Short mmCIF file of C-alpha atoms in Angstrom, two decimals:
data_model
loop_
_atom_site.label_atom_id
_atom_site.label_comp_id
_atom_site.label_asym_id
_atom_site.label_seq_id
_atom_site.Cartn_x
_atom_site.Cartn_y
_atom_site.Cartn_z
CA MET A 457 -14.18 -16.26 18.04
CA ARG A 458 -12.11 -16.77 14.86
CA GLY A 459 -8.97 -19.01 15.85
CA ILE A 460 -5.49 -18.48 15.07
CA VAL A 461 -5.23 -21.33 12.18
CA LEU A 462 -7.74 -20.49 9.65
CA LYS A 463 -9.44 -24.01 8.76
CA ASN A 464 -6.09 -25.65 8.47
CA MET A 465 -5.93 -24.27 4.97
CA ARG A 466 -2.66 -23.32 2.90
CA VAL A 467 -2.05 -20.50 0.60
CA SER A 468 -1.53 -22.79 -2.27
CA SER A 469 -5.23 -24.03 -2.18
CA THR A 470 -6.70 -20.72 -1.11
CA GLU A 471 -7.01 -17.27 -2.46
CA TRP A 472 -6.88 -14.88 0.47
CA ASN A 473 -7.95 -11.56 1.23
CA ILE A 474 -6.83 -9.16 3.82
CA SER A 475 -8.66 -6.17 5.37
CA PHE A 476 -7.45 -3.57 7.58
CA ALA A 477 -9.72 -1.44 9.74
CA GLY A 478 -9.57 2.53 9.73
CA CYS A 479 -7.76 3.63 12.80
CA GLY A 480 -5.86 7.03 12.19
CA PHE A 481 -2.50 7.31 13.62
CA LEU A 482 -2.46 3.46 14.87
CA MET A 483 -1.57 2.71 11.44
CA ALA A 484 1.92 2.42 12.98
CA TYR A 485 0.60 -0.88 14.08
CA TYR A 486 -0.11 -1.94 10.17
CA CYS A 487 3.38 -0.79 9.60
CA GLY A 488 4.58 -3.59 11.60
CA VAL A 489 2.37 -6.34 10.25
CA TYR A 490 3.32 -5.13 6.93
CA SER A 491 7.02 -5.33 7.82
CA CYS A 492 6.79 -8.83 8.80
CA LEU A 493 4.68 -9.77 5.65
CA PHE A 494 7.24 -8.07 3.22
CA GLU A 495 10.13 -9.70 4.98
CA ARG A 496 9.05 -13.07 6.20
CA ALA A 497 6.01 -13.92 3.62
CA PRO A 498 6.54 -12.36 0.23
CA SER A 499 4.91 -15.49 -1.56
CA PHE A 500 1.82 -14.84 0.53
CA LEU A 501 1.83 -11.33 -0.05
CA ASP A 502 2.19 -11.62 -3.92
CA GLY A 503 -0.82 -13.95 -3.81
CA VAL A 504 -3.38 -11.88 -1.88
CA LYS A 505 -6.18 -11.64 -4.03
CA LYS A 506 -8.15 -8.48 -2.70
CA ILE A 507 -6.48 -5.89 -0.07
CA CYS A 508 -9.19 -4.03 1.36
CA GLY A 509 -9.34 -0.99 3.72
CA ALA A 510 -11.25 2.06 5.39
CA SER A 511 -9.25 5.54 6.13
CA SER A 512 -5.89 4.73 7.04
CA GLY A 513 -6.56 1.07 6.38
CA ALA A 514 -6.88 1.99 2.66
CA LEU A 515 -3.79 4.14 2.73
CA MET A 516 -2.07 0.63 4.06
CA GLY A 517 -3.82 -1.24 1.39
CA ALA A 518 -2.52 0.81 -1.40
CA ILE A 519 0.97 0.71 0.08
CA VAL A 520 0.78 -3.06 0.36
CA ALA A 521 -0.42 -3.22 -3.11
CA CYS A 522 2.22 -1.25 -4.62
CA LYS A 523 4.85 -3.21 -2.37
CA MET A 524 6.05 0.12 -1.04
CA SER A 525 9.38 0.19 1.13
CA PRO A 526 8.33 -0.56 4.81
CA ALA A 527 10.99 1.90 5.98
CA LYS A 528 9.85 4.54 3.85
CA SER A 529 5.86 4.03 4.75
CA CYS A 530 7.00 4.11 8.46
CA GLN A 531 9.01 7.29 8.01
CA ASN A 532 5.97 9.35 6.27
CA LEU A 533 4.03 8.19 9.14
CA LEU A 534 6.36 9.65 11.76
CA GLU A 535 6.55 12.71 9.58
CA MET A 536 2.94 13.36 9.58
CA SER A 537 2.49 12.38 13.36
CA ARG A 538 5.19 15.05 14.00
CA GLU A 539 3.24 17.65 12.20
CA ALA A 540 0.14 16.98 13.96
CA ARG A 541 2.13 17.49 17.39
CA LYS A 542 3.70 20.42 16.23
CA GLY A 543 0.89 22.91 16.64
CA THR A 544 0.00 24.50 19.89
CA LEU A 545 -3.26 22.56 19.97
CA GLY A 546 -1.86 19.62 18.13
CA ALA A 547 -3.75 17.56 15.41
CA VAL A 548 -6.82 20.15 16.09
CA HIS A 549 -4.82 23.16 15.53
CA PRO A 550 -6.30 24.88 12.25
CA SER A 551 -2.76 25.13 10.45
CA PHE A 552 -2.51 21.25 10.68
CA ASN A 553 -4.29 19.90 7.36
CA LEU A 554 -4.04 16.07 7.57
CA LEU A 555 -5.66 15.51 4.10
CA ASN A 556 -3.17 18.07 2.06
CA ILE A 557 -0.35 15.96 3.94
CA VAL A 558 -1.48 12.61 2.87
CA ARG A 559 -2.01 13.90 -0.75
CA THR A 560 1.56 15.28 -0.84
CA PHE A 561 2.99 12.21 0.38
CA LEU A 562 1.03 9.98 -1.79
CA ILE A 563 1.83 12.02 -5.03
CA ARG A 564 5.64 11.91 -4.11
CA ASP A 565 5.78 8.34 -3.13
CA LEU A 566 2.89 6.02 -5.01
CA PRO A 567 4.75 4.67 -8.04
CA ASP A 568 3.34 6.41 -11.36
CA ASN A 569 1.76 2.84 -12.15
CA ALA A 570 -0.06 2.58 -8.78
CA HIS A 571 -3.60 2.86 -10.50
CA LEU A 572 -2.46 -0.28 -12.79
CA LEU A 573 -1.15 -2.19 -9.63
CA THR A 574 -4.30 -1.65 -7.64
CA THR A 575 -7.15 -1.88 -9.85
CA GLY A 576 -9.00 -4.98 -9.43
CA ARG A 577 -7.04 -5.56 -6.25
CA LEU A 578 -7.13 -2.85 -3.97
CA CYS A 579 -11.04 -2.09 -2.53
CA VAL A 580 -11.26 1.41 -0.93
CA SER A 581 -14.19 1.78 1.37
CA LEU A 582 -16.22 5.00 0.98
CA THR A 583 -19.52 6.70 2.78
CA ARG A 584 -21.46 8.51 0.33
CA VAL A 585 -22.65 11.52 1.99
CA SER A 586 -25.96 11.73 0.24
CA ASP A 587 -27.42 8.69 1.78
CA GLY A 588 -24.60 7.45 4.19
CA THR A 589 -24.45 3.99 1.94
CA ASN A 590 -20.95 2.28 1.76
CA VAL A 591 -19.20 2.11 -1.81
CA LEU A 592 -16.47 -0.07 -2.36
CA VAL A 593 -14.05 1.34 -4.88
CA SER A 594 -11.54 -0.83 -6.91
CA GLU A 595 -10.96 0.49 -10.68
CA PHE A 596 -8.68 3.43 -10.83
CA ASP A 597 -7.99 5.49 -14.14
CA SER A 598 -5.07 7.10 -12.86
CA LYS A 599 -2.59 7.61 -10.28
CA GLU A 600 -4.57 11.06 -9.39
CA ASP A 601 -7.97 9.17 -9.58
CA LEU A 602 -6.66 6.42 -7.15
CA ILE A 603 -5.07 9.35 -4.77
CA GLN A 604 -8.75 11.18 -4.77
CA ALA A 605 -10.48 8.07 -3.60
CA LEU A 606 -8.07 7.64 -0.66
CA VAL A 607 -8.55 10.95 0.06
CA CYS A 608 -12.05 10.57 0.38
CA SER A 609 -11.86 7.45 2.35
CA CYS A 610 -9.58 9.49 4.98
CA PHE A 611 -11.82 12.64 5.38
CA TYR A 612 -13.32 12.10 8.90
CA PRO A 613 -16.10 14.74 9.02
CA LEU A 614 -15.13 18.09 11.35
CA TYR A 615 -11.58 16.48 12.23
CA CYS A 616 -10.46 16.82 8.73
CA GLY A 617 -12.70 19.94 7.60
CA VAL A 618 -16.45 20.68 7.09
CA VAL A 619 -16.82 20.20 3.19
CA PRO A 620 -16.37 16.45 1.97
CA PRO A 621 -14.10 15.87 -1.09
CA SER A 622 -15.59 14.50 -4.32
CA TYR A 623 -14.70 11.56 -6.11
CA HIS A 624 -16.38 11.57 -9.79
CA GLY A 625 -18.46 14.00 -9.08
CA ILE A 626 -19.89 12.72 -5.77
CA ARG A 627 -19.28 13.49 -2.35
CA TYR A 628 -17.82 11.05 0.25
CA VAL A 629 -16.42 10.94 3.80
CA ASP A 630 -14.70 8.10 5.78
CA GLY A 631 -15.28 4.93 4.84
CA ALA A 632 -15.00 3.77 8.34
CA LEU A 633 -18.45 5.26 9.31
CA SER A 634 -20.10 2.72 6.96
CA ASP A 635 -17.92 -0.30 6.59
CA ASN A 636 -14.66 -0.21 8.52
CA MET A 637 -13.64 -3.69 7.37
CA PRO A 638 -14.84 -4.63 4.09
CA TYR A 639 -15.20 -8.24 3.07
CA SER A 640 -14.92 -9.47 6.82
CA ASN A 641 -17.70 -11.52 6.42
CA LEU A 642 -15.94 -13.97 4.35
CA SER A 643 -14.06 -16.83 5.55
CA ASN A 644 -10.93 -16.40 3.49
CA THR A 645 -10.37 -12.60 4.70
CA ILE A 646 -7.49 -11.85 7.25
CA THR A 647 -8.68 -9.23 9.33
CA VAL A 648 -6.17 -6.74 10.77
CA SER A 649 -7.25 -4.45 13.48
CA PRO A 650 -5.02 -2.39 16.05
CA PHE A 651 -8.16 -2.51 18.68
CA SER A 652 -8.10 -5.50 20.84
CA GLY A 653 -10.75 -7.88 19.76
CA GLU A 654 -11.70 -10.54 17.50
CA SER A 655 -9.94 -9.88 14.47
CA ASP A 656 -7.47 -12.38 12.98
CA ILE A 657 -4.27 -10.06 13.92
CA SER A 658 -4.93 -7.57 16.64
CA PRO A 659 -3.40 -7.06 20.19
CA TYR A 660 -4.35 -8.74 23.10
CA GLY A 661 -6.45 -7.13 25.67
CA ASN A 662 -9.17 -8.43 28.16
CA PRO A 663 -12.51 -7.29 27.97
CA PHE A 664 -14.37 -5.89 30.91
CA ASN A 665 -16.86 -8.71 31.66
CA PHE A 666 -16.29 -10.34 28.26
CA HIS A 667 -18.10 -7.28 26.67
CA GLU A 668 -17.06 -5.94 23.08
CA ILE A 669 -18.74 -3.66 20.51
CA HIS A 670 -18.90 -3.96 16.77
CA TYR A 671 -17.98 -0.52 15.14
CA ASN A 672 -19.26 -1.24 11.56
CA ASN A 673 -17.88 -4.81 11.05
CA VAL A 674 -14.97 -4.40 13.50
CA SER A 675 -15.14 -6.28 16.96
CA ILE A 676 -13.62 -4.08 19.69
CA HIS A 677 -13.24 -5.04 23.40
CA ILE A 678 -14.45 -3.03 25.95
CA ASN A 679 -11.18 -1.80 28.23
CA PHE A 680 -9.09 0.94 29.01
CA ILE A 681 -6.18 0.19 26.52
CA ASN A 682 -8.70 0.38 23.50
CA ALA A 683 -10.12 3.56 25.06
CA TYR A 684 -6.27 4.95 24.91
CA ARG A 685 -5.76 3.68 21.46
CA VAL A 686 -8.98 5.84 20.40
CA VAL A 687 -7.30 8.92 21.35
CA VAL A 688 -4.16 7.74 19.89
CA ALA A 689 -6.08 7.26 16.59
CA PHE A 690 -6.61 11.29 16.48
CA PHE A 691 -3.80 12.45 18.64
CA PRO A 692 -0.39 10.84 17.88
CA PRO A 693 2.05 9.87 20.49
CA GLY A 694 5.94 10.25 20.25
CA PRO A 695 8.20 8.07 18.19
CA GLU A 696 9.17 5.94 21.34
CA VAL A 697 5.32 5.03 21.46
CA MET A 698 4.72 4.50 17.73
CA ALA A 699 8.03 2.04 17.56
CA GLU A 700 6.30 0.17 20.32
CA MET A 701 2.98 -0.24 18.21
CA TYR A 702 4.95 -1.03 15.26
CA GLN A 703 6.63 -4.01 17.25
CA ASN A 704 3.69 -5.20 18.59
CA GLY A 705 2.06 -5.18 15.02
CA TYR A 706 5.10 -7.15 13.86
CA GLU A 707 4.88 -9.84 16.65
CA ASP A 708 1.30 -10.16 16.27
CA ALA A 709 1.73 -10.83 12.55
CA PHE A 710 4.35 -13.15 13.11
CA LEU A 711 2.47 -15.07 15.52
CA PHE A 712 -0.43 -15.36 13.42
CA PHE A 713 1.43 -16.52 10.13
CA LYS A 714 3.60 -18.80 11.98
CA GLY A 715 0.23 -20.41 13.38
CA ASN A 716 -0.72 -20.92 9.73
CA GLU A 717 2.39 -22.09 8.19
CA PHE A 718 2.65 -18.77 5.90
CA LEU A 719 6.33 -17.78 6.76
CA GLU A 720 8.94 -18.53 4.28
CA PHE A 721 12.09 -16.75 5.74
CA HIS A 722 13.52 -16.37 9.01
CA SER A 723 15.91 -13.95 10.67
CA PRO A 724 18.35 -15.75 13.06
CA LEU A 725 19.24 -12.62 14.81
CA ARG A 726 15.65 -11.71 15.89
CA GLU A 727 14.28 -15.01 15.81
CA LEU A 728 14.96 -16.04 19.21
CA THR A 729 12.69 -13.88 21.09
CA LEU A 730 9.47 -14.72 18.88
CA THR A 731 10.55 -18.53 18.76
CA ASN A 732 10.56 -18.66 22.69
CA LYS A 733 7.31 -16.95 22.86
CA TRP A 734 5.71 -19.18 20.18
CA ASP A 735 7.21 -22.40 21.95
CA HIS A 736 5.48 -21.14 25.27
CA PHE A 737 2.45 -20.55 23.61
CA GLN A 738 2.40 -24.20 22.06
CA SER A 739 3.20 -25.79 25.60
CA SER A 740 0.67 -23.96 27.49
CA GLY A 741 -2.09 -25.12 25.23
CA ARG A 742 -4.02 -21.71 25.50
CA HIS A 743 -5.27 -19.66 22.56
CA ILE A 744 -2.39 -17.91 20.96
CA LYS A 745 -3.77 -14.29 21.73
CA GLU A 746 -4.42 -15.03 25.37
CA ASN A 747 -0.33 -14.88 26.10
CA LYS A 748 0.40 -11.75 24.26
CA ARG A 749 2.83 -9.11 25.83
CA THR A 750 0.80 -6.76 28.33
CA GLU A 751 0.94 -3.11 26.70
CA ASP A 752 2.08 -0.10 28.41
CA PRO A 753 0.95 3.08 26.86
CA ASP A 754 3.12 5.01 29.10
CA ILE A 755 6.11 4.26 27.26
CA THR A 756 9.13 7.10 27.64
CA GLY A 757 12.51 7.08 26.55
CA TRP A 758 13.91 5.57 23.35
CA SER A 759 16.22 3.23 25.38
CA LYS A 760 12.97 1.40 26.45
CA VAL A 761 12.58 0.32 22.86
CA THR A 762 15.98 0.10 21.42
CA GLU A 763 17.53 -1.56 24.41
CA HIS A 764 14.71 -3.91 25.35
CA SER A 765 15.82 -7.71 25.13
CA LYS A 766 12.59 -8.02 23.20
CA ASN A 767 13.17 -5.64 20.47
CA ILE A 768 12.67 -7.12 17.03
CA LEU A 769 12.53 -4.29 14.60
CA PRO A 770 14.44 -4.34 11.58
CA GLU A 771 17.38 -2.38 11.51
CA SER A 772 16.18 -0.34 8.80
CA ILE A 773 13.22 0.44 10.80
CA ASN A 774 14.99 1.04 14.00
CA GLU A 775 16.99 3.59 11.97
CA VAL A 776 14.08 5.46 11.00
CA PHE A 777 12.67 5.57 14.75
CA HIS A 778 15.87 6.71 16.14
CA GLU A 779 16.05 9.53 13.73
CA ALA A 780 12.63 10.75 14.39
CA TYR A 781 12.97 10.49 18.06
CA MET A 782 16.34 12.39 18.08
CA LYS A 783 14.86 15.28 15.65
CA GLU A 784 11.77 15.55 18.03
CA TYR A 785 13.41 15.30 21.55
CA GLU A 786 17.24 16.58 21.41
CA LYS A 787 16.04 19.98 22.19
CA ARG A 788 13.22 19.09 24.80
CA GLY A 789 13.19 20.50 28.06
CA SER A 790 15.58 23.43 26.94
CA PHE A 791 14.77 27.13 28.11
CA SER A 792 14.42 28.23 24.55
CA VAL A 793 11.65 25.52 23.73
CA LYS A 794 9.52 26.28 26.77
CA PHE A 795 9.88 30.27 26.15
CA VAL A 796 8.76 29.73 22.50
CA SER A 797 5.72 27.48 23.93
CA PHE A 798 4.77 30.03 26.19
CA ILE A 799 4.95 32.81 23.59
CA MET A 800 2.83 30.25 20.96
CA TRP A 801 0.00 29.94 23.75
CA CYS A 802 -0.11 33.92 24.19
CA ILE A 803 -0.64 34.45 20.42
CA LEU A 804 -2.79 31.49 19.87
CA PRO A 805 -6.13 33.47 19.34
CA GLY A 806 -4.73 35.78 16.97
CA GLU A 807 -2.79 32.76 14.97
CA MET A 808 -6.44 30.75 14.71
CA VAL A 809 -8.01 33.82 13.34
CA TYR A 810 -5.23 34.31 10.95
CA ILE A 811 -5.04 31.04 9.71
CA ILE A 812 -8.90 30.85 9.69
CA LEU A 813 -9.01 33.65 7.39
CA LEU A 814 -6.22 32.08 4.81
CA ARG A 815 -8.34 29.14 4.81
CA PHE A 816 -11.48 31.14 3.88
CA ILE A 817 -9.53 32.99 1.16
CA ASP A 818 -8.33 29.47 -0.27
CA TRP A 819 -12.27 28.35 0.13
CA SER A 820 -13.52 31.51 -1.93
CA PRO A 821 -13.49 30.56 -5.34
CA GLN A 822 -15.74 27.51 -4.64
CA ILE A 823 -17.76 29.02 -2.02
CA TRP A 824 -20.86 29.23 -3.77
CA SER A 825 -20.72 25.72 -4.99
CA ASN A 826 -19.69 24.67 -1.44
CA MET A 827 -22.61 26.04 0.08
CA VAL A 828 -24.94 24.78 -2.44
CA SER A 829 -23.47 21.07 -1.53
CA ILE A 830 -23.56 21.85 2.20
CA CYS A 831 -27.54 22.70 1.74
CA LYS A 832 -28.09 19.51 -0.10
CA MET A 833 -26.20 17.41 2.21
CA THR A 834 -28.42 18.81 5.23
CA THR A 835 -31.55 18.84 3.31
CA GLU A 836 -30.99 15.18 2.07
CA GLY A 837 -30.07 14.36 5.93
CA ILE A 838 -33.43 15.76 7.29
CA ARG A 839 -35.18 14.03 4.72
CA SER A 840 -33.23 10.64 5.63
CA VAL A 841 -34.07 10.94 9.25
CA TRP A 842 -37.96 12.18 8.60
CA LYS A 843 -38.52 8.87 6.25
CA ARG A 844 -36.92 6.74 8.94
CA THR A 845 -38.66 8.09 11.67
CA PHE A 846 -42.33 7.93 9.91
CA SER A 847 -41.68 4.43 8.47
CA ARG A 848 -41.32 3.06 12.00
CA THR A 849 -44.62 4.36 12.97
#
């Protein structure tokens, strides 16, 4: 088990890497981790040698490498999750196109020199469709080149579509399917995961009978809260739950970096809760991850976040979450909203047919090349399975 203190080494004597596991909409946890780093350990952040990630972890890696605003990143995630919940069927509604939204945000918010800031530092995990091999990309020719690599890393088959996107003429899918935490085997890599497990920065959760699984280099305890998190990764909850995940990420990062003496700056108004918790951990003599707060997935009501005595969110982040909450819930429960929801369910079959036809029209210019690609992928998949089967006999 990787302890809270990393071999008693300091930033000055070690070049650190940081690796983010792919996790979908659980990226709110990463936003909290990044906010803590951005606010309290900027020198450590500047000195990180490699920033690695798969899928949403790669997106967070790009945000960290470009030192984007934590508040803006959080706002984009909340807007994306709101779009995912807007349709009748949520994130699986045909009208929800996750990759288009991701691309739009990246084009709008990444700096023009993002490819220069990330080249040689950001490692994007991709899974090559032809043979399922993992590919790490860290050289980017332009901002668009970087964005295309990130989009490929986020393409989860079926959830995001049928035909995988291509990067430099080769088709790739979600990097989490082959290596969900690049560089995790190196002793100087700080691993971050929103699933309770053996990662350096992760929530605490008791595994059933001490069982865990390793999903492409990510340790995940087998318990109910992790099962809930898997669902949240694909079907995002409301802003009040996202705020709780953000706060948990901030707390976990604070405790880890305090334990390794990486923190530089302090905020007196929000230090009391975290310091008292840290003192309790030290006096108890137990491992730091064994004393974290109990997480409750059934959080309802913005007041449970904003009025809770343990709220340590920065004011700018509080404003982002409060605005998101007001946008989504100010009209909740009204007769008009319920009536519109009922109508949407009634017209759902026709709506799905209409949207699928629109997508087919958009797809038609590349239909021949896409069909050829699908046939090639199917053939290569069958060939690979055939070789593996007969190589064992």
